[in-house]
XYZ file of C-alpha atoms in Angstrom:
751
model
C 41.895 56.130 -48.912
C 39.173 58.901 -50.132
C 36.094 58.081 -52.309
C 35.115 60.030 -55.240
C 31.325 61.952 -55.006
C 30.382 59.589 -57.619
C 31.312 56.642 -56.261
C 29.655 57.906 -53.251
C 26.076 58.577 -54.916
C 26.531 55.305 -56.461
C 26.980 53.037 -53.177
C 24.584 55.435 -51.471
C 22.043 54.581 -54.386
C 22.717 50.892 -54.517
C 22.155 50.594 -50.771
C 19.068 51.878 -50.358
C 17.834 49.927 -53.707
C 19.087 46.426 -51.425
C 17.589 47.767 -48.392
C 14.173 48.313 -50.232
C 14.299 44.943 -51.788
C 15.357 43.183 -48.625
C 12.366 45.119 -46.905
C 10.116 44.041 -49.295
C 11.268 40.006 -49.336
C 10.689 39.822 -45.630
C 7.155 41.441 -46.313
C 7.435 43.789 -43.298
C 6.626 47.790 -43.561
C 7.819 50.340 -42.078
C 5.488 51.049 -39.644
C 5.585 47.364 -38.341
C 9.303 47.303 -37.996
C 9.177 50.782 -36.233
C 6.594 49.835 -33.783
C 9.397 47.580 -31.607
C 11.625 50.932 -31.394
C 14.758 50.883 -32.389
C 16.878 47.989 -30.856
C 14.127 45.942 -32.078
C 14.593 47.064 -35.741
C 18.376 46.366 -35.855
C 17.951 43.029 -34.387
C 15.095 42.139 -37.116
C 17.295 43.598 -40.018
C 20.187 42.065 -38.853
C 18.081 38.783 -38.373
C 16.696 38.941 -41.691
C 19.158 40.204 -44.361
C 20.288 37.255 -46.669
C 23.754 36.688 -47.760
C 24.854 37.856 -51.011
C 24.540 33.964 -52.391
C 20.697 33.878 -51.706
C 20.374 36.951 -53.669
C 21.657 35.735 -56.716
C 19.502 33.586 -59.198
C 20.249 29.946 -59.593
C 21.814 30.259 -63.048
C 24.171 32.845 -62.009
C 24.806 31.092 -58.680
C 25.689 27.678 -60.376
C 28.174 29.649 -62.802
C 29.544 31.690 -60.003
C 28.562 34.753 -61.792
C 27.450 38.355 -60.124
C 23.834 38.734 -60.352
C 21.840 41.842 -60.295
C 19.664 40.595 -58.025
C 16.370 41.650 -60.099
C 14.365 38.974 -62.011
C 15.188 38.694 -65.033
C 18.957 39.400 -64.729
C 20.647 40.808 -67.805
C 22.787 37.211 -67.894
C 19.561 35.347 -67.777
C 17.545 37.744 -70.494
C 20.826 37.598 -72.884
C 20.894 33.770 -72.781
C 17.302 32.933 -72.870
C 16.869 31.207 -69.938
C 14.231 31.415 -67.461
C 15.521 33.561 -64.523
C 14.689 31.668 -61.061
C 15.150 33.182 -57.420
C 15.089 30.698 -54.561
C 13.443 31.941 -51.542
C 15.892 32.836 -49.052
C 15.975 30.825 -45.602
C 15.394 32.815 -42.712
C 17.341 32.180 -39.887
C 15.558 31.351 -36.987
C 16.260 33.988 -33.839
C 18.611 32.933 -31.617
C 16.689 30.081 -29.146
C 15.779 31.132 -25.555
C 17.969 29.615 -23.084
C 16.825 29.014 -19.439
C 14.541 26.853 -17.188
C 11.755 27.421 -19.052
C 13.069 25.982 -22.551
C 14.289 22.877 -20.611
C 10.588 22.414 -18.654
C 9.302 22.927 -22.571
C 11.440 19.886 -23.980
C 10.856 18.061 -20.810
C 6.837 18.270 -21.445
C 7.389 18.142 -25.244
C 9.071 14.175 -24.617
C 6.450 13.603 -22.364
C 3.803 14.135 -24.899
C 5.355 12.207 -27.504
C 5.878 9.034 -25.132
C 1.804 9.666 -24.305
C 0.877 9.998 -27.860
C 2.588 6.704 -29.049
C 1.721 5.151 -26.034
C -2.196 6.247 -26.917
C -1.652 5.168 -30.456
C -1.146 2.050 -29.181
C -3.866 1.797 -26.753
C -6.683 2.891 -29.283
C -5.980 -0.003 -31.489
C -5.834 -2.513 -28.579
C -9.648 -0.794 -27.830
C -10.464 -1.303 -31.441
C -9.518 -4.933 -31.302
C -11.203 -5.400 -27.615
C -14.486 -4.155 -29.068
C -14.225 -6.321 -32.086
C -13.787 -9.343 -30.093
C -16.647 -8.446 -27.586
C -19.101 -7.767 -30.655
C -18.127 -11.113 -31.959
C -18.548 -12.619 -28.628
C -22.013 -10.950 -28.069
C -23.134 -12.533 -31.759
C -21.679 -15.727 -30.568
C -23.775 -15.757 -27.269
C -27.250 -14.881 -29.092
C -26.984 -18.247 -31.086
C -25.111 -20.399 -28.474
C -27.731 -22.979 -27.012
C -25.843 -25.101 -24.631
C -24.705 -23.956 -20.597
C -22.030 -21.835 -20.209
C -20.366 -24.263 -17.937
C -20.276 -27.951 -18.145
C -18.378 -28.510 -15.115
C -21.129 -29.608 -12.835
C -21.241 -26.130 -10.536
C -24.472 -24.676 -12.181
C -25.033 -21.553 -13.394
C -23.524 -18.638 -11.684
C -26.495 -16.478 -11.639
C -25.670 -14.479 -8.294
C -26.117 -11.031 -8.286
C -23.378 -8.912 -9.979
C -22.034 -12.072 -11.787
C -21.876 -11.640 -15.887
C -21.553 -15.257 -17.321
C -18.632 -15.030 -19.471
C -17.511 -17.135 -22.474
C -14.932 -19.730 -21.182
C -12.832 -19.550 -24.676
C -14.997 -16.280 -26.727
C -15.838 -19.288 -28.988
C -18.929 -21.179 -27.849
C -20.427 -23.541 -30.374
C -23.929 -23.850 -31.072
C -25.684 -27.226 -31.908
C -24.865 -26.290 -35.577
C -21.847 -27.348 -34.958
C -20.240 -30.617 -36.180
C -19.960 -33.830 -33.406
C -16.260 -34.065 -34.111
C -15.922 -30.059 -32.592
C -17.909 -31.142 -29.589
C -15.793 -34.146 -29.098
C -13.432 -32.180 -27.297
C -13.458 -31.332 -23.197
C -14.777 -27.989 -22.116
C -12.326 -25.790 -21.135
C -11.900 -25.568 -17.036
C -12.432 -22.162 -14.841
C -14.345 -18.743 -15.163
C -13.296 -15.576 -17.588
C -12.272 -12.599 -15.866
C -14.800 -10.156 -14.146
C -15.670 -6.815 -16.197
C -13.363 -4.684 -14.010
C -11.599 -1.698 -15.551
C -7.835 -1.931 -15.475
C -6.981 1.091 -12.856
C -4.817 1.451 -9.975
C -6.017 -0.591 -6.588
C -4.735 -0.725 -3.127
C -1.606 0.365 -2.314
C 0.100 2.813 -4.395
C 2.889 5.168 -4.260
C 3.007 9.101 -3.402
C 1.896 11.006 -6.596
C 3.531 14.098 -5.436
C 5.766 16.517 -7.206
C 8.837 14.718 -6.749
C 11.698 17.817 -6.903
C 10.845 21.729 -7.166
C 10.699 22.051 -10.673
C 7.167 19.999 -10.709
C 4.108 21.750 -9.889
C 0.970 20.376 -9.540
C 0.059 20.899 -13.551
C 3.073 18.935 -14.338
C 2.915 15.182 -14.919
C 4.805 13.464 -12.039
C 8.139 11.598 -12.637
C 6.181 8.522 -11.682
C 4.060 8.750 -14.535
C 7.261 8.530 -17.036
C 8.460 5.502 -15.274
C 5.002 3.858 -15.764
C 3.157 5.096 -18.749
C 0.870 2.326 -19.301
C -0.677 2.847 -15.857
C -0.623 6.350 -16.453
C -2.459 5.829 -19.725
C -4.995 3.588 -18.038
C -5.769 6.070 -15.802
C -6.476 8.841 -18.460
C -8.535 6.293 -20.306
C -10.972 5.371 -17.418
C -10.910 9.119 -16.607
C -12.333 9.682 -20.277
C -14.685 7.055 -20.313
C -16.169 8.593 -16.936
C -16.732 11.884 -18.717
C -18.277 10.265 -21.537
C -20.830 8.587 -19.299
C -22.030 12.324 -17.774
C -24.942 13.708 -20.164
C -23.785 16.524 -22.209
C -26.615 19.034 -21.134
C -24.826 18.800 -17.236
C -22.048 20.083 -16.617
C -19.255 17.721 -16.311
C -18.144 17.006 -12.647
C -14.770 18.156 -12.015
C -12.313 15.195 -11.829
C -9.366 15.116 -9.377
C -6.083 15.274 -11.488
C -4.214 12.445 -9.085
C -6.669 9.764 -7.793
C -4.706 7.617 -5.617
C -6.907 4.512 -5.795
C -9.328 3.078 -7.603
C -12.746 1.939 -5.304
C -12.741 -1.899 -5.257
C -15.416 -3.260 -7.024
C -17.748 -5.643 -5.751
C -16.932 -9.755 -5.766
C -17.782 -11.088 -8.894
C -18.157 -14.377 -8.142
C -20.052 -15.906 -5.060
C -18.483 -18.582 -2.414
C -19.601 -22.068 -1.882
C -21.903 -21.492 0.804
C -24.038 -18.949 -1.449
C -23.867 -21.218 -4.135
C -24.932 -23.861 -2.110
C -22.613 -26.342 -2.702
C -21.389 -26.491 0.948
C -23.676 -26.164 3.594
C -22.963 -23.389 6.522
C -22.152 -25.994 9.310
C -19.869 -27.839 7.301
C -18.229 -24.881 5.638
C -17.983 -23.562 9.815
C -16.363 -27.188 10.605
C -13.938 -26.885 7.880
C -12.873 -23.433 8.666
C -11.910 -24.141 12.443
C -10.095 -27.002 10.891
C -7.696 -24.708 9.002
C -7.397 -22.413 12.008
C -6.451 -24.826 14.633
C -3.190 -25.558 12.690
C -2.760 -24.404 9.016
C -2.498 -20.475 9.646
C 0.767 -21.498 11.770
C 2.582 -22.881 8.697
C 1.585 -20.357 6.321
C 1.148 -16.897 8.562
C -1.105 -15.222 6.288
C -4.372 -14.016 8.991
C -5.338 -12.565 11.707
C -7.904 -14.802 13.320
C -9.206 -12.079 15.349
C -9.877 -10.039 12.062
C -10.210 -12.720 9.611
C -13.150 -14.532 10.979
C -15.598 -17.008 9.002
C -18.112 -14.108 8.208
C -15.488 -11.721 7.426
C -13.571 -13.664 5.015
C -16.713 -15.002 3.709
C -17.799 -11.408 3.043
C -14.491 -9.885 1.549
C -12.867 -12.565 -0.450
C -14.637 -15.785 -1.698
C -11.766 -17.023 -3.185
C -9.634 -16.844 -0.160
C -12.768 -18.720 1.628
C -12.880 -21.178 -0.630
C -9.304 -22.091 -0.826
C -9.400 -22.213 2.632
C -12.125 -25.032 2.798
C -10.510 -26.632 0.066
C -7.271 -27.201 2.209
C -9.071 -28.172 5.076
C -11.329 -30.849 3.083
C -7.878 -32.109 2.206
C -6.748 -32.512 5.763
C -10.257 -33.397 7.086
C -9.795 -36.516 4.617
C -6.529 -37.652 6.015
C -5.605 -41.361 4.199
C -9.147 -41.661 3.506
C -10.655 -40.686 -0.142
C -11.133 -36.916 -0.654
C -14.737 -35.725 0.064
C -17.154 -34.258 -2.837
C -16.613 -30.991 -0.699
C -13.211 -31.132 -1.085
C -13.467 -31.332 -5.079
C -16.413 -28.578 -4.937
C -14.053 -26.185 -3.150
C -10.952 -26.282 -4.942
C -13.121 -26.692 -8.045
C -14.476 -23.282 -7.278
C -11.089 -21.454 -5.943
C -8.999 -22.500 -8.814
C -11.459 -21.486 -10.995
C -11.647 -17.928 -9.699
C -7.638 -18.760 -9.681
C -7.868 -18.594 -13.650
C -9.813 -15.935 -14.093
C -7.405 -13.616 -12.311
C -4.842 -14.726 -15.068
C -5.942 -12.098 -17.787
C -7.960 -9.861 -15.741
C -7.317 -6.784 -13.403
C -6.610 -7.626 -9.791
C -8.498 -5.636 -7.841
C -8.315 -6.802 -3.620
C -5.102 -8.012 -2.068
C -7.274 -10.800 -0.842
C -6.623 -12.353 -3.935
C -2.978 -12.493 -3.599
C -3.977 -14.881 -0.176
C -5.986 -17.195 -2.138
C -3.652 -18.052 -4.686
C -0.584 -18.374 -1.921
C -2.937 -20.847 -0.190
C -3.624 -22.585 -3.750
C 0.330 -22.731 -4.155
C 1.444 -23.282 -0.898
C -0.285 -26.987 -0.468
C 0.096 -28.113 -3.570
C 3.096 -30.341 -4.739
C 3.401 -28.236 -8.036
C 3.440 -24.608 -6.300
C 5.975 -22.587 -8.278
C 3.859 -21.506 -11.109
C 1.041 -20.347 -8.877
C 3.443 -18.575 -6.280
C 4.931 -16.637 -9.343
C 1.679 -15.469 -10.418
C 0.702 -14.494 -6.691
C 3.990 -12.445 -6.768
C 3.239 -10.657 -9.551
C -0.365 -9.568 -8.256
C 1.300 -8.273 -5.380
C 3.724 -6.170 -7.101
C 0.609 -4.877 -9.007
C -1.118 -4.108 -6.090
C 1.769 -2.322 -4.495
C 1.987 -4.574 -1.355
C 5.639 -4.499 -1.605
C 5.394 -0.878 -0.247
C 3.077 -1.739 2.757
C 6.118 -2.014 5.368
C 8.215 1.218 3.849
C 4.809 3.273 4.332
C 3.821 1.871 7.635
C 7.517 3.160 9.036
C 6.883 6.412 7.227
C 5.765 8.716 10.210
C 5.421 11.858 8.300
C 3.105 13.572 10.915
C -0.182 12.558 8.423
C -2.901 10.787 10.448
C -4.217 7.516 8.993
C -7.882 6.272 9.921
C -8.032 2.891 11.048
C -9.203 1.131 8.200
C -5.879 2.547 6.531
C -3.646 1.439 9.354
C -5.792 -2.147 9.133
C -5.083 -2.239 5.439
C -1.146 -1.423 5.653
C -0.834 -4.202 8.254
C -2.414 -6.942 6.282
C -0.356 -5.848 2.888
C 2.643 -6.012 5.033
C 1.795 -9.341 6.254
C 0.746 -10.613 2.948
C 4.109 -9.471 1.202
C 6.116 -11.002 3.942
C 4.739 -14.558 3.937
C 5.015 -14.315 0.000
C 8.372 -13.276 0.091
C 9.770 -15.925 2.250
C 7.599 -18.415 0.056
C 8.925 -17.526 -3.281
C 12.412 -17.359 -1.857
C 12.159 -20.425 -0.320
C 10.503 -22.253 -3.372
C 13.445 -21.189 -5.163
C 16.104 -22.504 -2.800
C 13.810 -25.476 -2.345
C 14.046 -26.648 -5.831
C 17.368 -25.209 -7.119
C 15.420 -22.288 -9.342
C 17.012 -18.753 -9.674
C 15.702 -16.176 -6.979
C 13.120 -13.797 -9.323
C 12.855 -10.995 -6.465
C 15.837 -9.527 -5.011
C 14.302 -6.621 -3.419
C 15.590 -6.445 0.250
C 14.415 -3.300 0.819
C 10.615 -4.422 1.197
C 11.152 -6.532 4.241
C 13.880 -3.849 5.915
C 11.285 -2.947 8.221
C 9.960 -6.422 8.730
C 10.188 -6.191 12.686
C 8.081 -3.136 12.641
C 4.997 -5.742 12.539
C 5.801 -7.185 15.838
C 5.085 -3.681 17.860
C 1.773 -2.865 15.746
C -1.020 -2.814 17.742
C -2.916 -4.389 15.319
C -0.278 -7.425 15.162
C -1.097 -11.174 15.031
C -0.297 -14.006 17.066
C 1.805 -15.786 14.236
C 4.012 -12.708 13.303
C 6.320 -13.681 15.200
C 6.731 -16.727 13.062
C 6.602 -15.179 9.834
C 9.489 -12.421 10.856
C 11.638 -15.403 11.969
C 10.861 -17.365 8.844
C 11.897 -14.052 6.699
C 14.956 -13.091 8.742
C 15.881 -17.089 7.933
C 15.152 -17.072 4.602
C 17.494 -13.770 3.978
C 20.111 -15.435 5.690
C 20.146 -18.749 3.515
C 19.582 -16.486 0.620
C 23.198 -15.307 1.318
C 24.569 -18.550 1.809
C 23.135 -20.213 -1.208
C 24.359 -17.495 -3.588
C 27.984 -17.639 -1.523
C 28.287 -21.604 -1.888
C 26.327 -22.140 -4.818
C 28.837 -21.110 -7.651
C 31.670 -23.052 -5.633
C 30.230 -26.367 -6.998
C 31.732 -28.070 -4.124
C 34.984 -26.729 -4.416
C 36.163 -26.571 -0.485
C 39.479 -24.490 0.454
C 39.901 -22.776 3.765
C 38.259 -19.773 3.024
C 35.028 -22.033 1.989
C 35.287 -23.672 5.540
C 36.035 -20.400 7.266
C 32.792 -19.359 5.698
C 30.764 -22.197 6.928
C 31.808 -21.196 10.529
C 30.496 -17.650 10.307
C 27.256 -19.084 8.712
C 26.882 -21.437 11.685
C 27.811 -18.449 14.100
C 24.822 -16.258 11.910
C 22.541 -19.124 12.165
C 22.732 -19.285 16.004
C 22.449 -15.647 16.617
C 19.158 -15.577 14.515
C 17.747 -18.314 16.506
C 18.826 -16.507 19.759
C 16.885 -13.455 18.630
C 13.662 -14.926 17.580
C 13.680 -17.549 20.315
C 13.900 -14.495 22.670
C 10.445 -13.057 20.895
C 9.091 -16.250 21.267
C 9.585 -16.524 24.542
C 7.999 -13.505 25.593
C 4.696 -15.124 25.260
C 5.118 -18.714 24.852
C 6.628 -21.586 26.771
C 9.610 -23.972 26.387
C 7.257 -26.710 25.063
C 4.812 -24.750 22.590
C 4.598 -25.342 19.078
C 5.918 -22.610 17.530
C 9.350 -22.542 19.354
C 9.818 -26.284 18.783
C 9.199 -25.445 15.136
C 12.083 -22.551 15.469
C 14.589 -25.256 16.915
C 13.746 -27.306 14.027
C 14.308 -24.804 11.354
C 17.807 -23.834 13.203
C 19.167 -27.559 13.003
C 18.042 -28.049 9.481
C 19.436 -24.769 8.065
C 22.597 -26.174 9.703
C 22.445 -29.564 7.605
C 21.466 -27.630 4.813
C 24.122 -25.411 4.543
C 26.816 -28.386 4.707
C 25.050 -29.940 1.828
C 24.839 -27.273 -0.232
C 28.415 -26.306 0.462
C 29.698 -29.848 -0.144
C 27.493 -30.663 -3.011
C 29.186 -33.146 -5.563
C 31.912 -33.846 -3.013
C 33.379 -37.715 -2.919
C 32.073 -37.829 0.643
C 33.950 -41.516 0.864
C 37.210 -39.765 0.276
C 37.318 -36.564 2.195
C 39.683 -35.008 3.752
C 39.560 -34.279 7.856
C 38.155 -30.788 7.758
C 35.287 -32.205 5.404
C 35.085 -35.382 7.559
C 34.224 -33.017 10.483
C 31.654 -30.713 8.661
C 29.943 -34.209 7.679
C 29.638 -35.267 11.083
C 28.565 -31.743 12.192
C 25.748 -32.299 9.995
C 24.766 -35.709 11.180
C 24.241 -33.963 14.420
C 22.245 -31.372 12.727
C 19.754 -34.173 11.226
C 19.850 -36.225 14.097
C 18.169 -33.137 16.383
C 16.171 -32.295 13.444
C 14.723 -35.493 13.654
C 14.385 -36.074 17.605
C 12.434 -32.753 17.556
C 9.873 -34.125 15.433
C 9.676 -37.312 17.396
C 9.847 -36.413 20.842
C 7.349 -33.116 20.642
C 3.755 -34.734 20.611
C 2.847 -31.106 19.817
C 4.809 -31.235 16.768
C 3.514 -34.549 15.509
C -0.020 -33.604 15.814
C 0.664 -30.472 14.022
C 2.222 -32.169 10.684
C -1.211 -32.928 9.328
C -1.560 -29.374 8.541
C 2.066 -28.957 7.247
C 3.194 -27.743 4.030
C 5.820 -28.670 2.062
C 8.585 -26.990 3.023
C 7.982 -28.427 6.760
C 7.385 -32.154 5.530
C 11.021 -31.851 3.515
C 12.684 -30.636 6.798
C 11.940 -33.522 8.296
C 12.457 -36.458 5.247
C 15.498 -34.942 4.054
C 17.260 -35.440 7.734
C 15.883 -38.978 7.655
C 17.484 -39.597 4.342
C 20.677 -37.968 5.501
C 21.034 -39.863 8.464
C 20.591 -43.140 6.666
C 23.103 -42.113 3.656
C 25.541 -41.474 6.603
C 24.976 -45.173 8.306
C 25.740 -46.481 4.703
C 29.119 -44.461 4.742
C 29.980 -44.763 7.790
C 28.601 -48.488 9.400
C 31.192 -49.273 12.078
C 31.342 -45.256 13.187
C 26.901 -44.483 13.930
C 24.765 -46.843 15.519
C 22.511 -48.286 12.773
C 19.972 -49.759 14.695
C 18.982 -46.617 16.401
C 18.962 -44.807 13.399
C 16.794 -46.880 11.439
C 14.695 -47.265 14.382
C 14.322 -43.360 14.206
C 13.602 -43.209 10.320
C 11.004 -46.080 10.537
C 9.160 -44.112 13.171
C 9.604 -41.238 11.187
C 8.215 -42.757 7.658
C 5.215 -44.043 9.830
C 4.324 -41.128 11.120
C 4.462 -39.025 7.755
C 2.352 -41.817 6.233
C -0.523 -41.866 8.874
C -0.611 -37.892 8.114
C -1.267 -38.226 4.393
C 2.580 -37.412 3.337
C 3.353 -40.968 1.424
C 5.470 -38.833 -0.800
C 8.217 -38.303 1.978
C 7.418 -41.605 3.394
C 8.081 -43.513 0.365
C 11.648 -41.743 -0.566
C 12.796 -42.527 3.459
C 11.250 -46.777 2.793
C 13.164 -46.821 -0.459
C 16.534 -45.463 1.270
C 15.661 -47.665 4.344
C 15.749 -50.773 1.333
C 19.003 -49.625 0.219
C 20.500 -49.530 3.585
C 19.381 -53.152 4.323
C 20.588 -54.271 1.121
C 23.987 -52.564 1.764
C 24.613 -53.530 5.536
C 21.749 -55.588 6.913
C 23.636 -59.035 6.754
C 26.327 -57.792 8.957
C 24.120 -55.443 11.060
C 21.173 -57.786 11.999
C 19.033 -54.940 10.717
C 15.656 -57.448 9.212
C 12.847 -56.411 6.902
C 9.696 -55.538 8.458
C 7.064 -57.062 8.165
C 4.614 -55.707 5.877
C 1.413 -54.044 7.181
C -0.328 -51.632 4.905
C -0.720 -51.616 1.115
C 0.903 -48.892 -0.847
C 0.238 -45.536 -1.372
C -3.030 -44.968 -4.440
C -0.490 -42.662 -6.608
C 2.694 -45.319 -6.114
C 0.628 -48.066 -7.799
C 1.113 -47.023 -11.196
C 5.196 -47.432 -10.425
C 4.572 -50.894 -10.233
C 5.492 -53.336 -12.420
C 5.552 -56.988 -13.242
C 9.103 -58.946 -12.544
C 9.306 -60.020 -16.455
C 10.150 -56.290 -17.220
C 13.691 -56.309 -15.065
C 16.500 -55.367 -16.956
C 19.460 -57.644 -16.305
C 22.191 -54.957 -16.483
C 20.609 -52.715 -13.725
C 20.616 -53.460 -9.848
C 17.751 -55.563 -8.969
C 14.745 -53.027 -8.166
C 12.912 -53.595 -4.899
C 10.103 -55.566 -3.931
C 6.741 -54.474 -2.250
C 8.035 -56.114 0.632
C 11.260 -54.622 0.711
C 9.334 -51.383 0.795
C 6.811 -52.266 3.938
C 3.567 -52.923 2.021
C 1.346 -56.031 1.012
C 0.799 -56.753 -2.386
C -2.146 -58.912 -3.644
C -0.111 -59.925 -6.900
C 2.763 -62.189 -7.183
C 6.325 -60.488 -6.427
C 5.095 -57.121 -7.566
C 8.377 -54.955 -7.995
C 8.606 -51.246 -7.881
C 10.035 -49.507 -11.360
C 13.265 -48.431 -10.678
C 12.602 -45.708 -13.405
C 10.459 -44.153 -11.140
C 12.985 -43.899 -8.397
C 15.462 -40.669 -8.288
C 18.812 -40.955 -9.067
C 19.467 -39.357 -5.520
C 17.869 -42.497 -3.951
C 19.421 -45.301 -6.001
C 21.867 -47.343 -4.372
C 24.811 -45.861 -6.632
C 24.381 -42.464 -5.043
C 24.541 -43.570 -1.742
C 27.508 -41.657 -1.173
C 26.285 -38.744 -2.391
C 25.247 -36.705 0.688
C 24.981 -33.428 -1.202
C 21.893 -31.473 -2.104
C 20.909 -32.187 -5.438
C 21.140 -29.266 -7.850
C 17.295 -29.077 -8.397
C 16.693 -29.314 -4.735
C 13.899 -31.251 -3.862
C 12.720 -31.936 -7.089
C 15.541 -34.552 -7.394
C 15.194 -36.409 -3.942
C 11.312 -37.002 -3.803
C 8.953 -39.141 -6.255
C 6.810 -36.973 -8.777
C 3.386 -36.814 -7.781
C 0.659 -38.068 -10.423
C -1.860 -35.668 -9.559
C -2.841 -34.044 -12.750
C -3.467 -30.766 -10.788
C -0.773 -31.114 -8.096
C -2.824 -32.346 -5.215
C -2.719 -36.094 -4.722
C -5.621 -38.177 -4.979
C -8.298 -39.689 -7.630
C -8.927 -36.164 -9.437
C -10.490 -35.684 -12.669
C -7.484 -34.290 -14.985
C -7.060 -30.004 -14.548
C -4.587 -28.066 -15.563
C -0.963 -29.320 -14.315
C -0.126 -25.655 -13.379
C -2.527 -26.166 -10.458
């Protein structure tokens, strides 16, 4: 169809007018548009010409009428209403695509994360500064000494006397407020939060990351990255403005370890140097065999004193307790323990700066009867320092040559982590608590430590412990959910587990045989752990089973467990080295001996005609006396209670007589002795002190039945299974307020 010339002219005029309005609306001159070339002009025009609806005024668009597009339009002028044109919305140029846009998007996301974290840190810093200013004002007015725990002012070089709780009371406060006891412990030293110790590699993690980008490890730990930024900003702020600021490395591997903020007991004059050396020698005479944390060639007296006052004080405290034996605890023990626990409390709310802090906390947990909480804190400190990466770094042979100091650092860190891994799992399995740490990859290269030139003589025992606890963890996670439901699959699993335990012993005994003879203490300990593991395996599998009504297969398992318990007990009683080393033993080793005796007594009560009651009771009495001699009365008393139960049940038939009382009851058990007037007639008759083998001066003192765990009571004699809460349901609870036996001043129960 053809168009008339007039129509064509009209269209050309209208098109020119529209193009003129469009060009003026976009504000782009012809010179500017032509500068980019024809292609550029065409793309810009196409992108910015608004739609027809956008060229109409508001009134015409609402009425869906045709509008002239120039203000005022004839329709609005005729109707007498304001003619308003809305600014047309410009469409964005089509976004670019490719790796650069993805990179830009990722950087924007990183920026937003860091911005939100920075805002949170800024508010936290404001609150901290406000609290510090308040503390300084209170310190200026306070007239009482900062510490009233009898240890004197801590004025060693580099030590800043901190507040106990940030709110010291002056003399003007009322008497009622000062009646509260002072809070124990030390405040955290003024170290900054940063990365100390072993850290992961900060190299770019992929090809699309360069040295100028944030590594992906930073996104996984934004708080740690922000702490590093804050420290770098503080260092830059400390430089005078006139001088040129030094060039700061973008990715600092680790912060230099600051000096020790706390002095040790010898430096403070609480313990003489000669006595401290005596205690150090006591500790390394046997304690390091049960907690293989140290290398005696590297961890010398002078080295520990200089590197770690915390661990040094903890070693002296443990040795002081061992030196006291059954006698009263010495003032030296109290002083060393108070100092070590004070430094430990200071680590709760401050940064961890050295790996030796984990050693100190682990020592306090290992020789405590309430070691669950401090061992958990030690685990968190080790993770904060990155000790769980030590073995992986030690095994990573990437061709980079490490210095001797770096190599020693990795070996010590790996040893600490392996010992802590074993102890944490042993605490969980021994008390029925869930296992918190489940990273088996961190111990995968554990045998690498044995072939290292810096290996310790006790590393072979450490590796054996770690490999055994890994097997016991598998066993527990398989059998515990069954709740005593025994079928053919369960019995088959127990047989396979016994085979695996025998293989573990053969492999580890071969490692021990290379440097030790048959009668060496560590090989005796290894054999005892094998027999106890087999006993523990059956007790976990048959938990809750009615042992007096067992089918033939379960009965066979019970007698296999009896043989394992008898072998374990025989090792304790026949090895003179093991008997002498029990004074250094920790809770786990004492449980091994005591539970074996308790299991034998319960088997004797269930099958009196099939077992030699006289031989069993003789062995258990000998073990109870041995534990009493090494100040392990908590475990000896459980054996004495079970012996009294057995005598009441089968003593008249077998002729087992009550021993002649020869010693007083332990100090912690004296609060459990009550008068006969408090006896409940509905309950079984309680035990007298004579039945337990103790001399008691009062008339017929009896042992409180409520203090005896249910597993030890007469109605539970048929229960051979391990309690759900492990050793906590077998042995009597201690009254020590701080987890250590003795007549202590009250301290927090967590320690």
